[in-house]
XYZ file of N, CA, C and O in Angstrom:
488
model
N -142.562 -26.102 -59.810
C -142.115 -27.011 -60.852
C -140.660 -27.396 -60.567
O -139.819 -26.554 -60.312
N -140.384 -28.680 -60.600
C -139.047 -29.197 -60.310
C -138.065 -28.816 -61.411
O -138.431 -28.679 -62.573
N -136.840 -28.645 -60.998
C -135.774 -28.327 -61.936
C -135.315 -29.608 -62.611
O -135.077 -30.621 -61.957
N -135.200 -29.578 -63.906
C -134.759 -30.757 -64.657
C -133.248 -30.913 -64.592
O -132.522 -30.019 -64.181
N -132.788 -32.069 -65.056
C -131.356 -32.385 -65.050
C -130.536 -31.309 -65.758
O -129.495 -30.888 -65.255
N -130.997 -30.851 -66.907
C -130.228 -29.851 -67.651
C -130.130 -28.547 -66.870
O -129.085 -27.890 -66.867
N -131.198 -28.164 -66.183
C -131.160 -26.952 -65.368
C -130.158 -27.074 -64.241
O -129.414 -26.136 -63.941
N -130.110 -28.251 -63.618
C -129.125 -28.492 -62.560
C -127.711 -28.459 -63.122
O -126.793 -27.958 -62.472
N -127.529 -28.980 -64.333
C -126.205 -28.940 -64.962
C -125.754 -27.494 -65.187
O -124.583 -27.166 -64.994
N -126.684 -26.646 -65.603
C -126.351 -25.232 -65.790
C -125.954 -24.589 -64.460
O -124.946 -23.870 -64.393
N -126.716 -24.842 -63.414
C -126.387 -24.264 -62.109
C -125.020 -24.733 -61.624
O -124.221 -23.934 -61.121
N -124.749 -26.012 -61.789
C -123.459 -26.566 -61.379
C -122.320 -25.919 -62.175
O -121.279 -25.562 -61.613
N -122.519 -25.755 -63.469
C -121.491 -25.123 -64.315
C -121.253 -23.675 -63.884
O -120.100 -23.224 -63.820
N -122.318 -22.951 -63.589
C -122.182 -21.555 -63.153
C -121.381 -21.496 -61.857
O -120.474 -20.666 -61.710
N -121.693 -22.383 -60.917
C -120.968 -22.420 -59.648
C -119.489 -22.710 -59.868
O -118.619 -22.020 -59.319
N -119.187 -23.711 -60.681
C -117.797 -24.074 -60.932
C -117.037 -22.940 -61.633
O -115.886 -22.644 -61.288
N -117.674 -22.314 -62.592
C -117.044 -21.187 -63.296
C -116.826 -20.006 -62.359
O -115.781 -19.350 -62.411
N -117.805 -19.748 -61.506
C -117.661 -18.645 -60.545
C -116.487 -18.904 -59.598
O -115.700 -17.998 -59.319
N -116.377 -20.131 -59.125
C -115.271 -20.474 -58.220
C -113.920 -20.348 -58.925
O -112.929 -19.968 -58.307
N -113.890 -20.664 -60.210
C -112.633 -20.632 -60.960
C -112.256 -19.228 -61.432
O -111.077 -18.882 -61.460
N -113.259 -18.417 -61.810
C -112.961 -17.141 -62.459
C -113.608 -15.921 -61.811
O -113.298 -14.798 -62.209
N -114.532 -16.129 -60.905
C -115.206 -14.999 -60.266
C -116.391 -14.484 -61.067
O -117.485 -14.378 -60.564
N -116.171 -14.200 -62.319
C -117.219 -13.682 -63.194
C -117.652 -14.784 -64.150
O -116.818 -15.524 -64.667
N -118.960 -14.884 -64.367
C -119.480 -15.909 -65.271
C -120.276 -15.229 -66.373
O -121.189 -14.459 -66.103
N -119.885 -15.524 -67.608
C -120.605 -14.992 -68.772
C -121.271 -16.158 -69.497
O -120.854 -17.304 -69.371
N -122.295 -15.835 -70.251
C -123.024 -16.868 -70.995
C -122.104 -17.662 -71.907
O -122.243 -18.883 -72.032
N -121.149 -16.992 -72.539
C -120.223 -17.680 -73.439
C -119.375 -18.700 -72.680
O -119.063 -19.766 -73.205
N -119.044 -18.389 -71.426
C -118.281 -19.324 -70.594
C -119.099 -20.577 -70.299
O -118.578 -21.695 -70.312
N -120.377 -20.374 -70.030
C -121.274 -21.496 -69.754
C -121.398 -22.376 -70.999
O -121.333 -23.602 -70.909
N -121.553 -21.740 -72.165
C -121.658 -22.487 -73.423
C -120.409 -23.336 -73.641
O -120.504 -24.516 -74.007
N -119.245 -22.753 -73.409
C -117.986 -23.487 -73.570
C -117.887 -24.640 -72.574
O -117.484 -25.750 -72.941
N -118.249 -24.388 -71.334
C -118.151 -25.407 -70.279
C -119.044 -26.614 -70.577
O -118.639 -27.758 -70.383
N -120.252 -26.340 -71.037
C -121.222 -27.411 -71.254
C -121.251 -27.946 -72.688
O -121.923 -28.926 -72.968
N -120.547 -27.271 -73.592
C -120.540 -27.708 -74.980
C -121.886 -27.513 -75.665
O -122.315 -28.374 -76.434
N -122.534 -26.395 -75.362
C -123.829 -26.078 -75.960
C -123.734 -24.734 -76.683
O -122.743 -24.018 -76.555
N -124.773 -24.390 -77.412
C -124.769 -23.124 -78.142
C -125.119 -21.959 -77.216
O -125.727 -22.147 -76.152
N -124.755 -20.769 -77.647
C -125.103 -19.569 -76.887
C -126.619 -19.401 -76.817
O -127.148 -18.928 -75.816
N -127.318 -19.814 -77.879
C -128.784 -19.738 -77.888
C -129.384 -20.652 -76.816
O -130.350 -20.275 -76.142
N -128.807 -21.830 -76.655
C -129.272 -22.752 -75.610
C -129.056 -22.156 -74.227
O -129.918 -22.268 -73.348
N -127.912 -21.518 -74.034
C -127.617 -20.883 -72.755
C -128.615 -19.749 -72.508
O -129.146 -19.613 -71.400
N -128.876 -18.960 -73.520
C -129.812 -17.847 -73.385
C -131.192 -18.342 -72.951
O -131.806 -17.791 -72.038
N -131.662 -19.388 -73.576
C -132.963 -19.967 -73.242
C -132.959 -20.503 -71.809
O -133.896 -20.275 -71.040
N -131.897 -21.218 -71.447
C -131.794 -21.783 -70.098
C -131.712 -20.686 -69.047
O -132.345 -20.781 -67.989
N -130.954 -19.614 -69.329
C -130.824 -18.532 -68.358
C -132.158 -17.829 -68.149
O -132.494 -17.446 -67.023
N -132.926 -17.693 -69.195
C -134.263 -17.088 -69.064
C -135.136 -17.919 -68.136
O -135.814 -17.388 -67.248
N -135.121 -19.228 -68.334
C -135.911 -20.127 -67.499
C -135.415 -20.101 -66.049
O -136.209 -19.997 -65.115
N -134.104 -20.149 -65.870
C -133.544 -20.147 -64.518
C -133.787 -18.812 -63.808
O -134.038 -18.783 -62.597
N -133.735 -17.727 -64.556
C -134.013 -16.411 -63.971
C -135.492 -16.308 -63.588
O -135.827 -15.820 -62.505
N -136.346 -16.794 -64.446
C -137.793 -16.783 -64.184
C -138.136 -17.570 -62.920
O -139.030 -17.202 -62.166
N -137.399 -18.641 -62.664
C -137.648 -19.485 -61.494
C -136.862 -19.050 -60.260
O -136.932 -19.700 -59.216
N -136.083 -17.970 -60.395
C -135.386 -17.418 -59.240
C -134.060 -18.047 -58.887
O -133.559 -17.882 -57.784
N -133.449 -18.765 -59.837
C -132.161 -19.406 -59.581
C -130.959 -18.538 -59.972
O -129.876 -18.717 -59.421
N -131.139 -17.670 -60.953
C -130.042 -16.804 -61.404
C -130.551 -15.378 -61.601
O -131.755 -15.146 -61.728
N -129.597 -14.468 -61.631
C -129.860 -13.071 -61.989
C -128.916 -12.725 -63.126
O -127.738 -13.091 -63.100
N -129.447 -12.047 -64.111
C -128.633 -11.603 -65.237
C -128.299 -10.125 -65.014
O -129.192 -9.313 -64.798
N -127.017 -9.806 -65.042
C -126.557 -8.428 -64.880
C -125.669 -8.113 -66.077
O -124.507 -8.504 -66.103
N -126.239 -7.452 -67.061
C -125.560 -7.204 -68.331
C -125.113 -8.542 -68.914
O -125.936 -9.364 -69.233
N -123.817 -8.779 -69.011
C -123.315 -10.040 -69.569
C -123.031 -11.090 -68.509
O -122.724 -12.229 -68.826
N -123.097 -10.688 -67.267
C -122.759 -11.597 -66.167
C -123.969 -12.387 -65.705
O -125.089 -11.898 -65.685
N -123.693 -13.617 -65.291
C -124.709 -14.493 -64.722
C -124.339 -14.707 -63.258
O -123.195 -15.034 -62.945
N -125.307 -14.500 -62.382
C -125.060 -14.673 -60.949
C -126.107 -15.603 -60.361
O -127.285 -15.494 -60.675
N -125.667 -16.475 -59.490
C -126.592 -17.352 -58.783
C -127.278 -16.575 -57.664
O -126.625 -15.809 -56.950
N -128.570 -16.777 -57.508
C -129.278 -16.235 -56.350
C -128.992 -17.157 -55.170
O -128.346 -18.206 -55.329
N -129.480 -16.816 -53.989
C -129.304 -17.707 -52.832
C -129.900 -19.074 -53.127
O -129.299 -20.115 -52.823
N -131.081 -19.071 -53.717
C -131.760 -20.316 -54.083
C -130.932 -21.099 -55.100
O -130.762 -22.311 -54.976
N -130.386 -20.414 -56.098
C -129.569 -21.056 -57.116
C -128.269 -21.592 -56.558
O -127.832 -22.692 -56.912
N -127.653 -20.814 -55.671
C -126.401 -21.246 -55.047
C -126.622 -22.496 -54.208
O -125.835 -23.452 -54.284
N -127.695 -22.518 -53.437
C -127.984 -23.689 -52.601
C -128.188 -24.935 -53.469
O -127.649 -26.009 -53.167
N -128.939 -24.793 -54.547
C -129.186 -25.948 -55.425
C -127.902 -26.383 -56.123
O -127.605 -27.575 -56.219
N -127.123 -25.414 -56.608
C -125.865 -25.728 -57.297
C -124.886 -26.435 -56.368
O -124.232 -27.404 -56.760
N -124.775 -25.959 -55.137
C -123.863 -26.594 -54.184
C -124.303 -28.023 -53.871
O -123.473 -28.916 -53.731
N -125.605 -28.231 -53.779
C -126.124 -29.568 -53.512
C -125.813 -30.517 -54.679
O -125.370 -31.649 -54.462
N -126.040 -30.059 -55.899
C -125.760 -30.887 -57.076
C -124.270 -31.193 -57.165
O -123.868 -32.333 -57.420
N -123.434 -30.186 -56.936
C -121.987 -30.400 -56.981
C -121.549 -31.370 -55.882
O -120.702 -32.244 -56.119
N -122.125 -31.247 -54.697
C -121.810 -32.171 -53.607
C -122.119 -33.613 -54.020
O -121.315 -34.521 -53.804
N -123.271 -33.829 -54.639
C -123.633 -35.165 -55.090
C -122.673 -35.646 -56.180
O -122.242 -36.800 -56.167
N -122.341 -34.760 -57.096
C -121.420 -35.119 -58.179
C -120.081 -35.583 -57.603
O -119.565 -36.637 -57.988
N -119.524 -34.807 -56.701
C -118.225 -35.142 -56.117
C -118.295 -36.436 -55.311
O -117.369 -37.255 -55.347
N -119.398 -36.640 -54.599
C -119.587 -37.870 -53.828
C -119.554 -39.086 -54.751
O -118.812 -40.046 -54.506
N -120.351 -39.041 -55.814
C -120.414 -40.192 -56.721
C -119.114 -40.369 -57.498
O -118.664 -41.497 -57.708
N -118.491 -39.278 -57.900
C -117.206 -39.382 -58.612
C -116.166 -40.053 -57.727
O -115.462 -40.974 -58.156
N -116.081 -39.598 -56.475
C -115.100 -40.163 -55.549
C -115.411 -41.611 -55.206
O -114.497 -42.440 -55.094
N -116.688 -41.935 -55.058
C -117.091 -43.306 -54.762
C -116.728 -44.239 -55.913
O -116.153 -45.315 -55.702
N -117.032 -43.828 -57.118
C -116.696 -44.644 -58.285
C -115.185 -44.783 -58.459
O -114.680 -45.867 -58.760
N -114.464 -43.691 -58.250
C -112.998 -43.736 -58.351
C -112.408 -44.686 -57.311
O -111.510 -45.473 -57.613
N -112.934 -44.621 -56.084
C -112.451 -45.504 -55.017
C -112.734 -46.966 -55.340
O -111.993 -47.859 -54.914
N -113.776 -47.222 -56.117
C -114.115 -48.593 -56.513
C -113.288 -49.065 -57.700
O -113.438 -50.196 -58.150
N -112.414 -48.189 -58.222
C -111.525 -48.575 -59.305
C -111.971 -48.155 -60.693
O -111.344 -48.526 -61.685
N -113.035 -47.363 -60.780
C -113.500 -46.880 -62.078
C -112.515 -45.834 -62.598
O -112.012 -45.008 -61.824
N -112.224 -45.875 -63.886
C -111.356 -44.891 -64.519
C -111.839 -43.478 -64.148
O -113.051 -43.211 -64.198
N -110.941 -42.579 -63.775
C -111.344 -41.236 -63.338
C -112.220 -40.480 -64.343
O -113.175 -39.806 -63.944
N -111.923 -40.591 -65.622
C -112.730 -39.901 -66.635
C -114.144 -40.477 -66.670
O -115.131 -39.735 -66.724
N -114.243 -41.787 -66.633
C -115.543 -42.454 -66.646
C -116.296 -42.129 -65.353
O -117.509 -41.865 -65.377
N -115.595 -42.137 -64.231
C -116.228 -41.823 -62.938
C -116.836 -40.425 -62.958
O -117.968 -40.227 -62.503
N -116.110 -39.459 -63.504
C -116.627 -38.088 -63.574
C -117.847 -38.008 -64.482
O -118.836 -37.345 -64.159
N -117.785 -38.703 -65.596
C -118.893 -38.687 -66.559
C -120.138 -39.366 -65.982
O -121.253 -38.840 -66.095
N -119.952 -40.514 -65.360
C -121.096 -41.240 -64.814
C -121.663 -40.554 -63.573
O -122.874 -40.595 -63.336
N -120.803 -39.917 -62.795
C -121.276 -39.160 -61.627
C -122.211 -38.044 -62.061
O -123.164 -37.710 -61.364
N -121.953 -37.508 -63.242
C -122.789 -36.439 -63.793
C -124.227 -36.926 -63.994
O -125.169 -36.155 -63.851
N -124.398 -38.193 -64.298
C -125.741 -38.750 -64.462
C -126.337 -39.149 -63.106
O -127.510 -38.927 -62.846
N -125.495 -39.727 -62.262
C -125.970 -40.232 -60.980
C -126.450 -39.116 -60.055
O -127.368 -39.331 -59.261
N -125.859 -37.942 -60.170
C -126.210 -36.839 -59.273
C -127.665 -36.413 -59.409
O -128.204 -35.757 -58.525
N -128.303 -36.789 -60.494
C -129.672 -36.344 -60.755
C -130.746 -37.386 -60.452
O -131.917 -37.058 -60.422
N -130.360 -38.638 -60.255
C -131.378 -39.695 -60.240
C -131.875 -40.092 -58.857
O -132.862 -40.810 -58.765
N -131.239 -39.658 -57.790
C -131.683 -40.027 -56.447
C -132.418 -38.875 -55.780
O -132.073 -37.706 -55.981
N -133.377 -39.215 -54.935
C -134.023 -38.190 -54.110
C -133.001 -37.700 -53.084
O -132.009 -38.385 -52.803
N -133.265 -36.544 -52.527
C -132.374 -36.023 -51.485
C -132.312 -36.988 -50.304
O -131.247 -37.214 -49.735
N -133.453 -37.573 -49.952
C -133.501 -38.510 -48.832
C -132.618 -39.726 -49.106
O -131.820 -40.133 -48.259
N -132.747 -40.300 -50.294
C -131.929 -41.471 -50.641
C -130.453 -41.120 -50.666
O -129.612 -41.886 -50.177
N -130.119 -39.972 -51.231
C -128.715 -39.558 -51.279
C -128.155 -39.410 -49.870
O -127.059 -39.904 -49.571
N -128.894 -38.733 -48.996
C -128.415 -38.511 -47.626
C -128.229 -39.833 -46.881
O -127.259 -39.998 -46.143
N -129.145 -40.774 -47.089
C -129.018 -42.074 -46.434
C -127.842 -42.875 -46.998
O -127.106 -43.519 -46.246
N -127.646 -42.831 -48.291
C -126.510 -43.518 -48.902
C -125.193 -42.928 -48.417
O -124.277 -43.661 -48.043
N -125.109 -41.605 -48.392
C -123.887 -40.938 -47.907
C -123.617 -41.312 -46.452
O -122.481 -41.643 -46.094
N -124.653 -41.295 -45.612
C -124.486 -41.653 -44.201
C -124.041 -43.103 -44.058
O -123.174 -43.420 -43.226
N -124.599 -43.992 -44.876
C -124.211 -45.400 -44.829
C -122.744 -45.575 -45.226
O -121.992 -46.278 -44.542
N -122.334 -44.932 -46.303
C -120.937 -45.039 -46.752
C -119.997 -44.492 -45.683
O -118.954 -45.101 -45.376
N -120.354 -43.360 -45.099
C -119.512 -42.784 -44.039
C -119.435 -43.720 -42.841
O -118.369 -43.859 -42.232
N -120.548 -44.364 -42.503
C -120.568 -45.323 -41.386
C -119.658 -46.519 -41.681
O -118.898 -46.954 -40.813
N -119.755 -47.049 -42.882
C -118.949 -48.206 -43.279
C -117.457 -47.837 -43.277
O -116.618 -48.643 -42.875
N -117.130 -46.633 -43.704
C -115.726 -46.216 -43.765
C -115.116 -46.036 -42.389
O -113.897 -46.104 -42.249
N -115.944 -45.801 -41.373
C -115.420 -45.642 -40.011
C -115.092 -46.955 -39.459
O -114.467 -47.698 -39.190
């Protein structure tokens, strides 16, 4: 079963929090995403069931599978944010819209678009 946009957002948030603080707690995820602790609990159960995260007491850890997916989503987010910013979009708007764009393309389309942009920039 494919991971939905919200699941990818959780993985991306966990990765960003881990990079910033080392330890990730459910309350940190709730604060980062602006959701309730109950929503985080439900999402973590689903992500753990699918093998993306491991729960260790209060800490949330990405599995190898979760880390790979989170890094991919973050890579797409940064690509679209930077592309929109380079086109003159307000940085706040670029970050917000990149959050939506990172979920709507297939991996194949994203890779081809990235390769095309890199080719044009050379």
